[in-house]
Coordinates of C-alpha atoms in Angstrom, one line a residue:
M1 CA 0.0 0.0 0.0
S2 CA 2.8 2.4 -0.9
H3 CA 0.2 4.9 -2.3
N4 CA -0.6 5.8 1.3
S5 CA 2.8 7.4 1.8
K6 CA 1.8 10.0 -0.8
I7 CA -1.3 11.1 1.0
L8 CA 0.1 11.0 4.5
G9 CA 2.8 13.1 6.2
G10 CA 5.9 11.1 6.9
T11 CA 5.1 7.4 6.9
F12 CA 7.6 4.7 8.1
R13 CA 7.1 1.0 7.9
R14 CA 9.0 -1.3 10.3
G15 CA 12.3 -2.1 8.8
E16 CA 12.5 0.9 6.5
P17 CA 15.0 3.7 6.8
G18 CA 13.8 6.4 9.3
Y19 CA 11.5 4.0 11.2
E20 CA 13.5 3.7 14.4
A21 CA 14.3 7.4 14.5
A22 CA 10.5 8.1 14.1
R23 CA 9.7 5.6 16.8
R24 CA 12.2 7.0 19.2
A25 CA 11.0 10.6 18.5
T26 CA 7.6 9.6 20.0
S27 CA 9.0 9.1 23.5
F28 CA 10.4 11.7 25.9
N29 CA 11.7 8.7 27.9
A30 CA 15.0 7.6 26.6
R31 CA 14.3 4.2 28.0
I32 CA 12.0 3.5 25.1
A33 CA 9.5 0.6 25.2
D34 CA 10.6 -2.5 23.5
R35 CA 7.5 -2.5 21.3
Y36 CA 7.2 -2.0 17.5
P37 CA 4.2 -0.9 15.5
D38 CA 4.0 -2.0 11.9
V39 CA 3.8 1.5 10.6
I40 CA 4.3 5.0 12.0
V41 CA 2.4 7.9 10.5
Q42 CA 3.4 11.5 11.2
A43 CA 0.2 13.5 10.4
N44 CA 0.7 17.1 9.4
N45 CA -3.0 18.1 9.5
E46 CA -6.5 17.1 10.2
Q47 CA -7.0 15.5 6.8
E48 CA -4.0 13.3 7.2
V49 CA -5.4 12.0 10.5
I50 CA -8.6 11.1 8.7
D51 CA -6.6 9.4 5.9
A52 CA -4.5 7.5 8.4
I53 CA -7.5 6.2 10.3
Q54 CA -9.3 5.2 7.1
W55 CA -6.1 3.3 6.1
A56 CA -6.1 1.6 9.5
K57 CA -9.7 0.6 9.1
R58 CA -9.1 -0.8 5.6
D59 CA -6.2 -2.9 6.8
G60 CA -7.7 -3.9 10.2
M61 CA -4.9 -2.1 12.2
K62 CA -5.2 -1.1 15.8
V63 CA -4.0 2.5 16.5
G64 CA -1.9 4.1 19.2
I65 CA -1.8 7.9 19.4
R66 CA 1.0 10.2 20.4
S67 CA 0.8 14.0 20.9
G68 CA 3.7 15.0 23.2
G69 CA 5.2 11.6 24.0
H70 CA 5.6 12.3 27.7
S71 CA 3.8 9.1 28.7
W72 CA 6.6 7.5 30.9
A73 CA 5.3 4.1 30.0
A74 CA 4.8 5.0 26.3
N75 CA 1.3 3.7 26.2
H76 CA 1.1 4.8 22.6
I77 CA 3.9 2.5 21.4
R78 CA 2.4 -1.0 20.8
D79 CA 3.4 -4.0 18.9
S80 CA 1.9 -4.2 15.4
G81 CA -0.7 -1.9 14.1
M82 CA -0.3 1.9 13.5
L83 CA 1.3 4.5 15.7
L84 CA -0.2 7.9 14.7
D85 CA 1.9 10.9 15.7
V86 CA -0.2 14.0 15.9
S87 CA 2.4 16.2 17.5
R88 CA 2.5 18.5 14.4
L89 CA -1.2 19.5 15.0
D90 CA -0.4 22.5 17.2
A91 CA -2.5 25.4 15.8
V92 CA -3.9 27.8 18.5
T93 CA -6.6 30.4 18.3
I94 CA -7.5 32.8 21.1
N95 CA -10.8 34.7 21.5
K96 CA -10.3 37.1 24.4
A97 CA -13.8 38.5 24.2
A98 CA -15.4 35.0 24.6
M99 CA -12.6 33.8 27.0
T100 CA -12.1 30.8 24.9
A101 CA -9.3 29.2 22.9
T102 CA -8.7 26.3 20.6
T103 CA -5.5 24.2 20.4
G104 CA -4.2 21.2 18.5
P105 CA -3.1 18.2 20.6
G106 CA 0.6 18.8 19.8
R107 CA 0.9 22.3 21.3
S108 CA 2.9 22.2 24.5
G109 CA 1.3 23.6 27.6
H110 CA 4.1 26.0 28.4
Q111 CA 3.8 27.5 24.9
L112 CA 0.1 27.8 25.3
A113 CA 0.6 29.6 28.6
E114 CA 3.0 32.0 27.0
M115 CA 0.6 32.8 24.1
L116 CA -2.3 33.4 26.6
K117 CA -0.1 35.6 28.8
K118 CA 0.4 38.1 25.9
Q119 CA -3.4 38.7 26.1
G120 CA -3.6 38.7 29.9
L121 CA -5.1 35.3 29.9
F122 CA -4.4 32.0 31.7
F123 CA -5.0 28.3 31.5
P124 CA -4.0 25.6 34.1
A125 CA -1.2 24.1 31.9
G126 CA 1.0 21.3 33.1
H127 CA 4.0 21.9 35.4
C128 CA 6.6 20.4 33.0
K129 CA 7.8 22.1 29.8
G130 CA 7.3 20.0 26.7
V131 CA 4.2 18.2 27.8
C132 CA 1.6 18.7 25.0
V133 CA -2.0 19.2 25.7
G134 CA -3.3 16.1 24.0
G135 CA -2.3 13.5 26.6
Y136 CA -2.3 16.1 29.4
L137 CA -6.0 17.1 29.0
L138 CA -7.2 13.5 28.3
Q139 CA -5.8 12.2 31.7
G140 CA -7.2 15.0 33.8
G141 CA -4.6 17.7 33.8
F142 CA -3.0 18.7 37.1
G143 CA -1.5 22.0 36.3
W144 CA -0.6 25.4 37.6
H145 CA -3.4 26.9 39.7
S146 CA -5.5 23.7 39.4
R147 CA -6.5 23.6 43.0
K148 CA -8.5 26.8 42.3
L149 CA -9.4 26.5 38.6
G150 CA -9.9 22.8 38.7
L151 CA -8.4 20.0 36.6
A152 CA -7.5 21.3 33.2
C153 CA -9.9 18.8 31.6
M154 CA -12.8 20.6 33.3
S155 CA -12.0 23.6 31.1
V156 CA -12.4 21.6 28.0
I157 CA -15.7 22.7 26.6
A158 CA -15.7 20.7 23.4
I159 CA -13.5 18.5 21.2
D160 CA -13.1 17.8 17.5
Y161 CA -12.1 14.2 16.9
V162 CA -11.7 11.5 14.3
N163 CA -13.5 8.3 15.1
G164 CA -12.6 4.7 14.3
D165 CA -14.2 5.0 10.9
G166 CA -12.1 8.0 9.9
E167 CA -14.9 10.5 10.3
L168 CA -14.4 14.0 11.7
K169 CA -16.8 14.6 14.6
H170 CA -17.6 17.2 17.2
A171 CA -18.3 16.4 20.9
S172 CA -19.7 18.7 23.5
P173 CA -22.3 18.5 26.3
E174 CA -24.9 18.8 23.5
E175 CA -23.4 16.7 20.8
N176 CA -21.9 13.2 21.1
A177 CA -22.0 13.9 24.8
D178 CA -20.7 10.4 25.8
M179 CA -17.5 11.0 23.9
Y180 CA -17.1 14.4 25.5
W181 CA -17.6 12.7 28.9
A182 CA -15.0 10.1 28.1
A183 CA -12.5 12.7 26.8
R184 CA -12.3 14.3 30.2
G185 CA -10.4 11.6 32.1
A186 CA -10.0 8.5 29.9
G187 CA -6.3 9.2 29.3
A188 CA -4.5 7.0 26.8
G189 CA -7.5 4.7 26.7
F190 CA -9.6 7.3 24.8
F191 CA -11.1 5.8 21.7
G192 CA -10.7 8.6 19.1
V193 CA -8.1 11.0 17.8
I194 CA -8.6 14.5 19.1
V195 CA -7.5 17.0 16.5
R196 CA -8.7 20.1 18.4
F197 CA -9.6 21.1 21.9
H198 CA -12.0 23.9 22.6
L199 CA -11.0 25.5 26.0
Q200 CA -12.4 27.9 28.5
V201 CA -9.6 30.4 29.5
Y202 CA -9.3 32.7 32.5
P203 CA -8.0 36.1 33.5
R204 CA -4.4 35.8 34.3
P205 CA -3.7 36.0 38.1
K206 CA -2.1 39.4 38.8
V207 CA 0.5 37.9 41.1
I208 CA 2.4 34.7 40.6
G209 CA 5.2 33.5 42.8
G210 CA 6.1 31.2 45.6
A211 CA 7.6 30.5 49.0
M212 CA 10.1 27.7 49.7
A213 CA 12.2 26.0 52.3
T214 CA 14.8 23.3 52.2
Y215 CA 15.6 20.7 54.8
H216 CA 18.2 18.0 55.4
I217 CA 16.7 14.5 55.1
S218 CA 17.1 14.1 58.9
K219 CA 14.0 16.4 59.2
L220 CA 11.9 14.0 57.2
E221 CA 9.4 13.1 59.9
E222 CA 8.8 16.6 61.1
V223 CA 8.3 18.0 57.6
F224 CA 5.9 15.3 56.4
R225 CA 3.9 15.4 59.7
W226 CA 3.5 19.1 59.3
A227 CA 2.5 18.9 55.6
H228 CA 0.0 16.2 56.3
A229 CA -1.5 18.0 59.2
I230 CA -2.1 21.3 57.4
G231 CA -3.0 19.9 54.0
S232 CA -6.8 20.5 54.1
S233 CA -6.3 24.1 55.4
V234 CA -3.9 25.3 52.7
P235 CA -5.6 28.0 50.5
E236 CA -6.8 26.9 47.1
S237 CA -4.5 29.5 45.5
V238 CA -1.5 27.5 46.8
E239 CA 0.0 24.3 45.6
L240 CA 2.0 22.8 48.5
M241 CA 4.6 20.3 47.3
I242 CA 7.5 18.4 48.8
I243 CA 10.3 17.1 46.6
M244 CA 12.7 14.5 48.1
S245 CA 16.0 14.4 46.1
K246 CA 19.8 14.4 46.3
Q247 CA 19.9 17.7 44.5
I248 CA 18.3 20.1 46.9
P249 CA 19.9 23.6 47.1
G250 CA 22.2 24.0 50.1
I251 CA 21.9 20.3 51.2
R252 CA 24.6 17.6 51.0
G253 CA 23.1 14.2 50.2
A254 CA 19.4 13.7 50.4
G255 CA 17.1 16.6 51.3
L256 CA 13.6 18.0 51.1
L257 CA 12.4 21.0 49.1
V258 CA 9.1 22.4 50.4
I259 CA 7.7 24.7 47.7
A260 CA 4.4 26.6 47.7
P261 CA 3.5 28.2 44.3
V262 CA 0.9 31.0 44.8
F263 CA -1.6 32.5 42.3
E264 CA -3.3 35.5 43.6
E265 CA -4.8 38.9 42.8
S266 CA -2.5 41.1 44.9
I267 CA 0.8 40.9 46.7
A268 CA -1.0 41.2 50.0
A269 CA -3.3 38.3 49.1
A270 CA -0.4 36.2 48.0
M271 CA 1.5 36.9 51.2
Q272 CA -1.6 36.0 53.2
A273 CA -2.1 32.8 51.2
A274 CA 1.5 31.7 51.9
A275 CA 1.4 32.8 55.6
F276 CA 1.0 29.1 56.7
M277 CA 4.7 28.6 55.7
K278 CA 5.7 30.7 58.7
A279 CA 4.7 27.8 60.9
K280 CA 6.8 25.3 59.0
P281 CA 9.2 23.0 61.0
R282 CA 12.4 24.6 62.4
G283 CA 15.8 23.8 61.0
A284 CA 15.3 24.8 57.4
K285 CA 18.7 25.2 55.7
L286 CA 17.2 27.8 53.3
S287 CA 14.0 29.7 53.7
L288 CA 12.4 32.2 51.4
P289 CA 9.2 34.0 52.1
F290 CA 6.7 34.6 49.3
L291 CA 8.4 36.3 46.3
P292 CA 6.8 37.1 43.0
M293 CA 8.5 35.3 40.1
P294 CA 7.7 34.7 36.4
L295 CA 6.0 31.4 35.6
D296 CA 8.9 30.6 33.3
M297 CA 11.3 30.7 36.2
M298 CA 9.0 28.2 38.0
Y299 CA 9.0 26.0 34.9
R300 CA 12.8 26.1 35.0
G301 CA 12.9 25.0 38.6
V302 CA 10.6 22.1 37.8
M303 CA 12.6 20.9 34.8
Q304 CA 15.8 20.4 36.9
H305 CA 14.0 17.2 38.0
Y306 CA 12.9 16.1 34.5
P307 CA 15.8 16.5 32.2
D308 CA 15.8 15.6 28.5
N309 CA 17.7 12.5 27.2
H310 CA 17.3 10.5 30.4
R311 CA 15.8 7.2 31.3
Y312 CA 12.6 7.1 33.5
A313 CA 10.7 4.6 35.5
V314 CA 7.7 6.1 37.3
D315 CA 4.8 5.0 39.5
N316 CA 2.3 6.8 41.8
M317 CA -0.6 6.7 44.2
W318 CA -3.5 8.7 45.6
T319 CA -4.0 8.3 49.3
H320 CA -5.8 9.5 52.4
A321 CA -3.8 7.3 54.7
S322 CA -2.7 8.6 58.1
I323 CA 0.8 10.0 58.4
D324 CA 1.6 7.2 60.9
E325 CA 0.8 4.7 58.2
L326 CA 2.7 6.5 55.5
L327 CA 5.9 7.5 57.4
P328 CA 7.6 4.1 57.5
H329 CA 7.3 3.8 53.8
I330 CA 8.5 7.4 53.2
Q331 CA 11.5 6.6 55.4
R332 CA 12.3 3.5 53.2
I333 CA 11.9 5.6 50.1
A334 CA 14.5 8.0 51.5
E335 CA 16.9 5.2 52.5
T336 CA 16.8 3.7 49.0
L337 CA 16.7 7.0 47.1
P338 CA 18.7 6.8 43.9
S339 CA 21.0 9.6 42.8
A340 CA 19.5 12.7 41.4
P341 CA 17.6 13.6 39.4
S342 CA 15.5 10.7 40.8
H343 CA 13.0 12.0 43.3
M344 CA 9.8 11.6 45.2
L345 CA 7.0 14.1 44.9
W346 CA 4.4 14.8 47.6
L347 CA 1.5 16.9 46.4
N348 CA -1.1 18.3 48.7
W349 CA -4.4 18.1 46.8
T350 CA -7.6 17.8 49.0
P351 CA -10.3 17.2 46.4
P352 CA -13.3 19.6 46.3
A353 CA -16.8 18.3 47.2
Y354 CA -18.1 18.6 43.6
R355 CA -16.8 17.5 40.2
P356 CA -18.8 17.7 37.0
A357 CA -19.9 14.5 35.2
M358 CA -16.7 13.2 33.4
A359 CA -14.7 10.1 33.2
F360 CA -12.1 11.5 35.6
S361 CA -13.3 10.3 39.0
L362 CA -10.4 9.2 41.2
E363 CA -8.4 11.5 43.4
D364 CA -7.6 11.9 47.1
D365 CA -6.1 14.1 49.7
T366 CA -2.4 13.4 48.9
Y367 CA -0.6 12.4 45.7
I368 CA 2.7 10.6 46.0
A369 CA 4.8 9.8 42.9
L370 CA 8.2 8.3 42.5
Y371 CA 10.4 9.1 39.6
G372 CA 13.5 7.0 38.9
V373 CA 15.6 9.1 36.5
W374 CA 19.0 8.2 35.2
K375 CA 21.3 8.6 32.2
N376 CA 23.0 5.3 31.4
A377 CA 21.4 2.0 30.4
S378 CA 23.9 0.2 32.6
D379 CA 21.9 1.5 35.6
D380 CA 18.6 0.1 34.4
E381 CA 18.6 -2.9 36.7
T382 CA 19.4 -0.9 39.9
I383 CA 17.2 2.2 39.4
A384 CA 14.3 1.0 37.2
P385 CA 12.7 -1.2 39.9
W386 CA 12.8 1.5 42.6
A387 CA 9.5 3.2 42.0
I388 CA 7.4 0.2 41.3
K389 CA 8.8 -1.7 44.3
H390 CA 7.8 1.0 46.8
M391 CA 4.4 1.5 45.2
I392 CA 3.6 -2.2 45.4
E393 CA 4.5 -2.1 49.1
M394 CA 2.3 0.9 49.6
A395 CA -0.6 -0.3 47.4
Y396 CA -2.7 -1.2 50.5
L397 CA -2.8 2.5 51.4
A398 CA -3.7 3.7 47.9
K399 CA -7.1 4.7 46.6
G400 CA -5.7 4.3 43.1
I401 CA -3.4 6.1 40.7
Q402 CA -3.3 9.1 38.5
L403 CA -3.0 8.5 34.7
A404 CA -0.4 11.2 34.3
D405 CA 2.2 9.0 35.9
E406 CA 0.7 5.6 35.1
N407 CA 2.7 2.3 35.1
L408 CA -0.3 0.2 34.1
G409 CA 1.7 -2.1 31.9
Q410 CA 3.7 -3.3 34.8
R411 CA 1.3 -2.7 37.7
P412 CA -2.4 -2.7 36.8
A413 CA -4.3 -0.4 39.1
K414 CA -7.5 1.5 39.6
F415 CA -7.6 4.9 37.8
V416 CA -11.3 5.8 37.7
A417 CA -14.3 4.9 39.9
D418 CA -15.9 1.5 39.2
A419 CA -19.0 3.0 37.7
N420 CA -17.0 5.2 35.4
L421 CA -14.9 2.3 34.2
H422 CA -18.1 0.4 33.4
K423 CA -19.4 3.4 31.5
L424 CA -16.2 3.8 29.6
D425 CA -16.5 0.2 28.5
E426 CA -20.0 0.8 27.3
V427 CA -19.2 4.0 25.5
R428 CA -16.2 2.3 23.8
A429 CA -18.4 -0.5 22.6
T430 CA -20.8 2.0 21.1
F431 CA -18.3 4.5 19.6
D432 CA -15.4 2.1 18.8
A433 CA -17.2 -1.1 18.0
E434 CA -14.3 -2.5 15.9
G435 CA -11.8 -1.8 18.7
R436 CA -9.7 0.5 16.4
F437 CA -7.9 2.2 19.4
H438 CA -5.8 0.5 22.0
P439 CA -7.1 0.5 25.5
W440 CA -4.9 1.0 28.6
M441 CA -2.1 -1.4 29.0
G442 CA -3.5 -2.7 32.3
R443 CA -6.5 -2.1 34.6
V444 CA -8.2 -3.3 37.7
S445 CA -11.9 -3.9 37.1

């Protein structure tokens, strides 16, 4: 079927020149999955997505979809079938009067944030540079200011997608409502190719910045007890996070970075929102009160922990366990912490009482994620098992996992409420009856 390569943007069959480079280009994780699709299609526009899916339908191929490639587990890379790369679909439109925007799945969140900033607007884009909105919005979207504005997927007001028959469709609360419901939380198990997101955007907070403190690892128990105790009272305009790593400023060996990004409407309000940091445990090696800072500087701080051209093994959990239950495990995580940039993230979340009807349905008071990060393949056997080992040990304390950092291929886990998983199966059976799109790599029913 060589004629297909004339209609489609770059097309690479397995074994052909350029195939392996195209496969590797779909993964931010240098420890790329040992899985090989039959063909990789790099679509340049909407029509080429339609052509690709019609080709897959004719040849009976299953399809995996990549937008930014930041899935640590590379859910999109599967054996056989088609890998459809939509990272080139990145057009953005902004309508300030209507407070809306549209974006292709391949636009990175930090670029979208910068484009909106020029018009005094804001969207809860992801915390890491390079993460494109396709996968980010599908899995929920925990981004800047999400405790106040909500998960980014809640600001998706409609989608344009190509279905398993290669037809362009629109989904919103009024049209193809079940597909719209599924698009907000189904993650990599979504059964369509989204070519455009329609977004609600917001006035840009007038003051953005943060407070921080660093501690030697010997202060671990004090710091985590404090963070756990105050979690539910932290203002919605603040994201309280703790990073455990061996590259904490001013600390030799392992340490803790307590950071509190703040999004507020005035300096006075921001200082008030961050006031809880004054009651933090004593003994901080470095302590900075609230300071305004550009979002780009905050991105740069985050990216020290997520460098390019590195190998990643990641796992996570949502929990409301007591601090007495969690602490022995956190201590063991600290005792086995690999060299930087490997790290543990503790995110204070505290879900709101209400969520709209959408596939996303599983969250809890605290999010814990482990990121094994290393440079050389020779370290695979020692560092790769670290995250999953600890998450298996802590699984009895978990409500489930977040799809952003999923490891479902190795450790199937719960990622939506039972009723929502049942509905996702029903909607898939209706809208993707032929099973054109790959489901998740693992699940707990």
